[in-house]
Coordinates of C-alpha atoms in Angstrom, one line a residue:
P1 CA 31.7 -3.9 141.7
A2 CA 30.1 -5.3 144.7
P3 CA 30.2 -8.7 145.2
A4 CA 27.5 -11.3 144.0
P5 CA 25.0 -11.9 146.9
A6 CA 25.0 -15.5 148.5
A7 CA 22.1 -17.6 147.6
T8 CA 19.3 -18.9 149.8
R9 CA 17.4 -22.2 149.1
V10 CA 13.8 -21.4 148.9
G11 CA 11.5 -24.7 148.8
P12 CA 9.2 -26.1 146.4
L13 CA 6.6 -23.4 145.3
R14 CA 2.8 -24.4 144.6
R15 CA 0.1 -23.4 142.8
G16 CA -1.5 -20.0 143.9
G17 CA -5.0 -19.7 144.5
G18 CA -7.5 -16.9 143.3
D19 CA -7.7 -15.2 139.9
S20 CA -4.6 -14.9 137.6
S21 CA -2.9 -11.5 136.9
S22 CA -4.2 -11.9 133.1
G23 CA -7.7 -11.5 134.1
R24 CA -10.6 -13.7 132.8
I25 CA -13.0 -13.8 129.8
G26 CA -16.6 -12.7 131.2
G27 CA -17.5 -14.8 134.1
A28 CA -15.5 -17.9 133.1
P29 CA -13.1 -19.7 135.5
T30 CA -9.5 -18.0 135.2
A31 CA -8.5 -21.9 134.4
A32 CA -10.1 -21.5 131.1
I33 CA -7.8 -18.8 129.9
P34 CA -4.6 -19.5 128.2
W35 CA -2.6 -16.9 130.5
A36 CA -4.3 -18.1 133.9
G37 CA -3.3 -20.7 136.3
H38 CA -0.1 -19.2 137.7
Y39 CA 2.1 -22.1 139.0
M40 CA 5.7 -23.1 139.6
P41 CA 7.7 -26.2 138.7
G42 CA 8.4 -28.6 141.4
G43 CA 11.9 -28.6 142.7
E44 CA 13.9 -25.9 144.7
I45 CA 15.0 -22.6 143.2
L46 CA 17.7 -20.2 144.1
M47 CA 16.9 -16.6 145.5
P48 CA 19.5 -14.4 146.5
S49 CA 20.0 -13.6 150.2
Y50 CA 20.1 -9.7 150.0
P51 CA 19.2 -7.7 152.8
A52 CA 15.4 -6.6 152.1
S53 CA 15.2 -3.1 150.4
A54 CA 11.8 -2.7 152.4
E55 CA 10.2 -5.0 154.6
T56 CA 6.6 -4.8 156.4
S57 CA 5.1 -7.4 158.9
G58 CA 1.4 -7.4 158.7
G59 CA -0.4 -4.5 156.9
G60 CA -1.1 -5.8 153.3
S61 CA -0.6 -9.3 154.4
S62 CA -1.9 -11.3 156.9
S63 CA -0.5 -10.5 160.4
A64 CA 1.7 -13.8 160.5
E65 CA 3.2 -13.0 157.0
T66 CA 6.4 -11.0 156.5
A67 CA 6.7 -9.3 153.2
R68 CA 9.9 -7.5 151.5
L69 CA 11.4 -6.8 148.3
V70 CA 14.2 -8.4 146.9
P71 CA 16.4 -7.3 143.9
L72 CA 16.9 -9.9 141.2
D73 CA 19.3 -10.4 138.3
A74 CA 18.1 -11.5 135.2
R75 CA 18.6 -15.3 135.6
Q76 CA 16.9 -15.3 139.0
M77 CA 13.5 -13.4 137.8
R78 CA 13.7 -16.2 134.9
I79 CA 13.8 -18.9 137.5
A80 CA 11.2 -17.5 139.7
V81 CA 8.7 -17.0 137.1
G82 CA 9.4 -20.7 135.8
C83 CA 6.3 -22.0 133.8
T84 CA 4.1 -19.2 134.8
P85 CA 2.7 -17.1 131.5
A86 CA 4.5 -13.9 131.4
P87 CA 4.2 -11.0 128.8
V88 CA 7.1 -10.4 126.6
E89 CA 7.8 -6.9 128.4
Q90 CA 8.9 -8.7 131.4
L91 CA 11.1 -11.3 130.0
Q92 CA 14.9 -10.7 130.0
V93 CA 14.8 -10.3 125.9
W94 CA 12.7 -7.1 126.2
E95 CA 15.6 -5.0 127.8
A96 CA 17.7 -5.0 124.6
F97 CA 14.6 -3.6 122.7
E98 CA 14.5 -1.0 125.9
A99 CA 18.1 -0.3 125.5
S100 CA 17.8 0.2 121.9
Q101 CA 15.1 3.1 122.6
E102 CA 17.5 4.7 125.3
H103 CA 15.1 3.3 128.1
P104 CA 17.9 1.4 130.4
L105 CA 16.9 -1.1 133.1
F106 CA 16.4 0.4 136.4
G107 CA 16.0 -3.0 138.2
R108 CA 14.2 -6.5 138.6
Y109 CA 12.4 -7.3 141.8
A110 CA 10.7 -10.2 143.8
Y111 CA 7.8 -9.3 146.0
M112 CA 8.4 -12.1 148.6
I113 CA 5.9 -13.2 151.6
E114 CA 7.8 -15.8 154.0
D115 CA 10.8 -16.1 151.8
K116 CA 8.5 -17.3 148.7
P117 CA 8.2 -15.2 145.6
V118 CA 4.5 -14.0 144.9
A119 CA 5.1 -11.6 142.2
V120 CA 8.3 -10.2 140.0
L121 CA 8.7 -7.3 137.9
A122 CA 11.4 -5.4 135.7
L123 CA 11.1 -1.7 135.7
Y124 CA 12.6 0.6 132.8
R125 CA 13.7 4.1 133.1
Y126 CA 11.6 6.6 131.0
E127 CA 11.5 10.6 131.0
I128 CA 8.6 13.1 130.4
A129 CA 9.4 17.0 130.0
G130 CA 12.9 16.1 131.2
Q131 CA 11.7 14.1 134.4
P132 CA 12.5 10.5 134.8
Y133 CA 9.9 7.9 135.8
L134 CA 10.1 4.4 135.8
W135 CA 7.8 1.9 133.9
A136 CA 7.0 -1.8 134.6
K137 CA 5.2 -2.6 131.2
R138 CA 2.6 -5.2 131.9
G139 CA 4.3 -6.0 135.2
P140 CA 3.9 -7.3 138.1
V141 CA 3.9 -10.9 136.9
W142 CA 1.9 -12.5 139.6
L143 CA 3.2 -16.0 141.0
K144 CA 0.6 -16.7 143.8
E145 CA -2.6 -15.2 144.8
Q146 CA -3.4 -11.4 143.6
S147 CA -5.3 -9.4 146.1
P148 CA -6.0 -5.8 146.7
Q149 CA -3.9 -6.0 150.0
R150 CA -1.1 -7.7 148.2
E151 CA -1.0 -5.0 145.3
A152 CA -1.1 -1.9 147.7
E153 CA 1.7 -3.5 149.9
L154 CA 4.0 -4.1 146.8
R155 CA 3.7 -0.7 145.9
R156 CA 4.6 0.4 149.2
L157 CA 7.6 -1.5 149.2
L158 CA 8.3 -0.6 145.6
V159 CA 8.0 3.3 146.3
A160 CA 10.3 2.8 149.5
E161 CA 12.9 1.1 147.3
V162 CA 13.0 3.8 144.4
R163 CA 12.7 6.7 146.9
R164 CA 16.0 5.1 148.6
R165 CA 17.9 4.4 145.5
E166 CA 17.0 7.5 143.5
P167 CA 15.0 10.2 145.1
R168 CA 14.6 12.3 141.4
I169 CA 12.2 9.7 140.4
V170 CA 8.6 11.3 139.9
F171 CA 6.5 8.2 139.6
I172 CA 6.4 4.6 139.2
R173 CA 3.8 3.4 135.6
M174 CA 2.7 -0.1 136.5
H175 CA -0.2 -2.4 136.2
A176 CA -2.9 -3.4 139.0
R177 CA -6.1 -5.2 139.1
F178 CA -7.6 -3.3 141.7
Q179 CA -8.1 0.6 141.7
A180 CA -6.9 1.8 145.0
R181 CA -6.1 5.7 146.6
D182 CA -2.2 5.6 145.5
T183 CA -3.0 4.6 141.8
H184 CA -3.8 7.3 139.3
P185 CA -4.8 7.9 136.0
L186 CA -2.0 8.0 133.3
M187 CA -0.4 11.1 132.1
A188 CA 0.2 11.3 128.6
S189 CA -0.9 7.9 127.7
I190 CA -3.8 5.4 127.4
T191 CA -4.3 2.1 128.9
Y192 CA -6.7 -0.6 128.6
D193 CA -8.4 -3.3 131.0
R194 CA -10.1 -5.2 128.4
T195 CA -9.1 -7.1 125.1
Y196 CA -10.4 -9.7 122.8
V197 CA -8.3 -12.9 122.6
I198 CA -8.5 -15.4 119.5
D199 CA -8.9 -18.9 121.2
L200 CA -6.6 -20.8 119.6
R201 CA -6.5 -24.1 121.4
P202 CA -9.2 -25.6 119.0
G203 CA -6.3 -26.0 116.6
T204 CA -7.6 -25.9 113.0
P205 CA -9.2 -23.1 111.0
Q206 CA -12.6 -24.4 110.8
A207 CA -12.5 -25.2 114.7
I208 CA -11.3 -21.8 115.9
S209 CA -14.1 -20.1 113.7
Q210 CA -16.6 -22.1 115.4
A211 CA -15.8 -21.0 118.7
M212 CA -16.1 -17.4 117.5
P213 CA -19.4 -15.4 117.4
K214 CA -21.6 -16.0 114.5
D215 CA -20.9 -12.6 112.8
G216 CA -17.1 -13.1 113.2
R217 CA -17.2 -16.5 111.8
R218 CA -18.9 -15.4 108.7
G219 CA -16.7 -12.4 108.6
V220 CA -13.2 -14.0 108.5
R221 CA -14.5 -16.4 105.7
R222 CA -15.8 -13.6 103.8
A223 CA -12.5 -11.6 104.3
E224 CA -10.7 -14.4 103.4
R225 CA -12.6 -15.1 100.1
V226 CA -12.8 -11.7 98.9
A227 CA -8.8 -11.0 99.6
R228 CA -8.1 -13.9 97.8
E229 CA -10.5 -13.0 94.8
A230 CA -8.7 -9.8 94.8
G231 CA -5.3 -11.2 94.2
C232 CA -3.8 -10.6 97.6
V233 CA -1.0 -12.8 99.0
I234 CA -0.5 -13.0 102.9
A235 CA 3.3 -14.4 103.8
E236 CA 5.7 -13.8 106.7
E237 CA 8.2 -11.4 106.0
T238 CA 10.1 -11.3 109.4
G239 CA 13.6 -11.7 107.5
L240 CA 12.8 -8.7 105.6
S241 CA 15.9 -6.1 104.9
R242 CA 15.6 -2.5 106.5
E243 CA 15.1 -1.1 103.1
Q244 CA 12.3 -3.4 102.7
F245 CA 10.8 -2.7 106.0
E246 CA 11.0 1.2 105.2
E247 CA 8.5 0.3 102.1
V248 CA 5.9 -1.4 104.6
Y249 CA 6.4 1.3 107.3
Q250 CA 4.9 3.6 104.7
V251 CA 1.4 1.7 105.3
M252 CA 1.7 2.6 109.1
L253 CA 2.1 6.5 108.1
A254 CA -1.2 6.2 105.9
T255 CA -2.7 4.4 108.7
A256 CA -1.7 7.2 111.3
R257 CA -3.0 10.1 109.0
R258 CA -6.3 8.3 108.5
D259 CA -7.0 7.2 111.9
G260 CA -5.5 10.5 113.6
F261 CA -2.7 9.5 115.6
R262 CA 1.0 9.9 115.4
A263 CA 3.2 6.8 114.5
H264 CA 6.3 5.8 116.0
P265 CA 9.6 6.3 113.6
S266 CA 10.1 3.4 111.3
Q267 CA 13.6 2.5 113.5
V268 CA 11.0 2.0 116.9
Y269 CA 9.3 -1.2 115.0
W270 CA 12.6 -2.1 113.2
D271 CA 14.2 -2.2 116.7
M272 CA 11.4 -4.3 118.0
L273 CA 12.2 -6.7 115.2
T274 CA 15.8 -7.3 115.3
Q275 CA 16.4 -6.7 119.1
L276 CA 13.6 -9.1 120.1
G277 CA 14.5 -11.6 117.3
S278 CA 12.2 -14.0 115.3
E279 CA 11.6 -16.4 118.3
H280 CA 9.7 -13.3 120.0
A281 CA 8.7 -10.8 116.9
R282 CA 7.3 -11.7 113.8
L283 CA 6.1 -9.7 110.8
F284 CA 3.1 -10.5 108.5
V285 CA 2.2 -8.7 105.6
L286 CA -0.9 -8.9 102.7
R287 CA 0.4 -7.8 99.3
R288 CA -1.5 -7.1 96.1
D289 CA 0.4 -6.6 93.2
G290 CA 3.7 -6.8 94.9
V291 CA 2.4 -3.9 97.0
A292 CA 2.3 -3.7 100.8
H293 CA -1.2 -2.8 102.1
C294 CA -1.5 -4.4 105.5
W295 CA 0.9 -5.8 108.1
D296 CA 0.8 -7.0 111.8
L297 CA 3.9 -7.4 114.0
V298 CA 3.4 -10.1 116.2
T299 CA 5.4 -10.8 119.5
V300 CA 5.4 -14.3 121.1
S301 CA 5.5 -15.3 124.8
G302 CA 5.6 -18.9 125.5
T303 CA 1.9 -20.2 124.2
M304 CA 0.7 -16.5 123.6
A305 CA 0.9 -14.2 120.7
T306 CA 0.1 -10.6 120.6
A307 CA -0.9 -8.4 117.9
Y308 CA 1.4 -5.9 118.9
Y309 CA 1.1 -3.5 116.3
G310 CA -1.1 -3.2 112.8
A311 CA -1.1 -1.1 109.6
S312 CA -3.6 -1.1 106.8
S313 CA -3.8 1.1 103.4
D314 CA -7.2 3.0 102.6
E315 CA -7.2 0.9 99.4
S316 CA -7.3 -2.4 101.5
R317 CA -10.8 -1.7 103.0
G318 CA -12.1 -2.5 99.8
F319 CA -10.7 -6.3 99.9
R320 CA -11.1 -6.7 103.8
G321 CA -7.5 -6.9 104.2
A322 CA -6.8 -6.0 107.7
E323 CA -9.4 -9.1 108.7
A324 CA -8.0 -11.3 106.1
L325 CA -4.7 -10.6 107.7
D326 CA -5.5 -10.8 111.1
W327 CA -7.3 -14.3 110.4
A328 CA -4.4 -15.8 108.5
V329 CA -2.1 -14.8 111.5
A330 CA -4.5 -16.5 114.0
C331 CA -4.2 -19.8 111.9
T332 CA -0.6 -19.6 111.6
M333 CA -0.1 -19.3 115.2
A334 CA -2.5 -21.8 115.9
A335 CA -0.7 -24.3 113.6
E336 CA 2.4 -23.7 115.6
G337 CA 0.8 -24.4 118.8
K338 CA 0.0 -21.2 120.2
E339 CA -3.2 -21.0 122.5
G340 CA -4.3 -17.3 122.1
L341 CA -3.7 -14.5 119.7
D342 CA -4.3 -11.2 121.9
L343 CA -5.5 -8.2 119.5
M344 CA -4.7 -5.9 122.2
G345 CA -7.2 -3.6 123.7
A346 CA -10.8 -3.0 123.7
E347 CA -13.5 -0.2 125.5
S348 CA -14.5 -0.4 129.0
S349 CA -16.0 2.1 131.2
R350 CA -12.4 3.3 132.1
V351 CA -11.1 3.5 128.3
P352 CA -14.5 4.4 126.1
E353 CA -12.0 5.9 123.5
L354 CA -11.3 2.3 122.5
Y355 CA -14.9 1.8 121.4
S356 CA -14.2 1.9 117.7
V357 CA -11.5 -0.7 117.5
G358 CA -13.2 -2.8 120.2
R359 CA -16.1 -3.3 117.9
Y360 CA -14.0 -4.8 115.3
K361 CA -12.2 -7.0 117.7
R362 CA -15.5 -8.5 119.6
R363 CA -16.2 -10.4 116.4
F364 CA -13.1 -12.8 117.0
A365 CA -14.1 -14.0 120.6
Q366 CA -17.4 -14.7 122.7
A367 CA -16.4 -12.2 125.3
P368 CA -13.7 -9.9 126.4
T369 CA -10.7 -10.7 128.6
E370 CA -10.3 -8.5 131.5
V371 CA -6.5 -7.4 132.2
D372 CA -4.5 -5.5 134.7
G373 CA -4.9 -1.6 133.8
A374 CA -1.9 0.3 134.1
W375 CA -1.7 3.3 136.8
D376 CA 0.6 6.0 137.8
V377 CA 2.0 5.7 141.5
Y378 CA 3.2 9.0 142.6
L379 CA 6.6 9.5 144.2
R380 CA 6.8 13.3 144.1
P381 CA 3.1 14.4 143.9
A382 CA 3.7 18.1 143.4
T383 CA 6.2 17.6 140.5
Y384 CA 3.7 15.2 138.9
R385 CA 0.6 17.7 139.2
L386 CA 3.2 20.4 137.7
L387 CA 3.6 17.9 134.8
S388 CA 0.2 17.4 134.1
L389 CA -0.6 21.3 134.1
A390 CA 2.1 21.9 132.0
R391 CA 1.2 19.5 129.6
R392 CA -2.4 20.4 129.4
G393 CA -1.6 23.7 128.8
R394 CA 0.8 22.8 125.8
H395 CA -2.1 20.7 124.4
L396 CA -4.4 23.7 124.5
V397 CA -2.2 26.4 123.0
R398 CA -1.7 23.8 120.1
R399 CA -5.3 23.2 119.8
R400 CA -5.9 26.8 119.7
L401 CA -2.9 27.4 117.0
G402 CA -4.3 24.3 114.9
V403 CA -0.9 22.5 115.3

């Protein structure tokens, strides 16, 4: 193995200006949003003195700035992120879950300007139709101002680095706030650039509900009452056994049949619970007469929680089970000091397909939160187009055969 690189001291980093990478709610200042306000703690940090993988002067940054991409190990990325809010997919703990799904880490990088980290990201290896690509889920994490020029510059440096290391990679999937000529709609997946976040900062159920829209406030109270009168019990079941989880998983299969999507194998959800651990992955279940009818798999990163997966039985609609469960999870997270519960995805002009789920989620927040959507960045455009054509052909055949 190559010797570890020497470390170069980087001076104290100061709070970056501009919008946060997590977006904003309506036209509100980003400082009002839990994910917003990227900053670094005082003091010095250690960054590796690798030779730059790629470097540029000017271009995306000001003419006086020099930008480069620097490889990081897990500890160096953790230090660079510091107190900046980061999604669980960009934390070190996520690597174990990806490995369990046979998606090994490709690498972690810092986008540096004048030797100060401006953004970091972790990329994992994926394949589609036997062709390799990289995915930085909910990355990069921006530590300083996020501008169209800096986003474009980071992509240019990353493309050069990946082509240098592994020319076979077809594309990189990563997030960006600003659409550009090199960002393209996703193949074989769906993204979102809006979500609804339940503001948990008021702390108590009464105060949280008061901050919600009027119909949402009435809805959660009604759901809580109806579910209670139906004899429902909501509890955290994070520590359940594999056999017990298989019973809970059947609710996801029922949800998929009803709503017309393909559920992951049960092992995927189980691996998320076990690989992330109870600090970062929690399971909440609503039962009636001992039978599971609804469940939420919630991920936690810092002061933010995310309703990552959810399932509900057909019967639960009669006693408003899903709404009662989501509300109970929000109250539990608030009691633990969390600042927001992200309901993960809503409709926008880019993703009208999420209109139906967005109608439900909008009851929990006064306005949507804008987030960075995912885009595909081509490294081998001709191969990418062939993959897209082949995929469309397969779907056309399946529709005609009714498969």
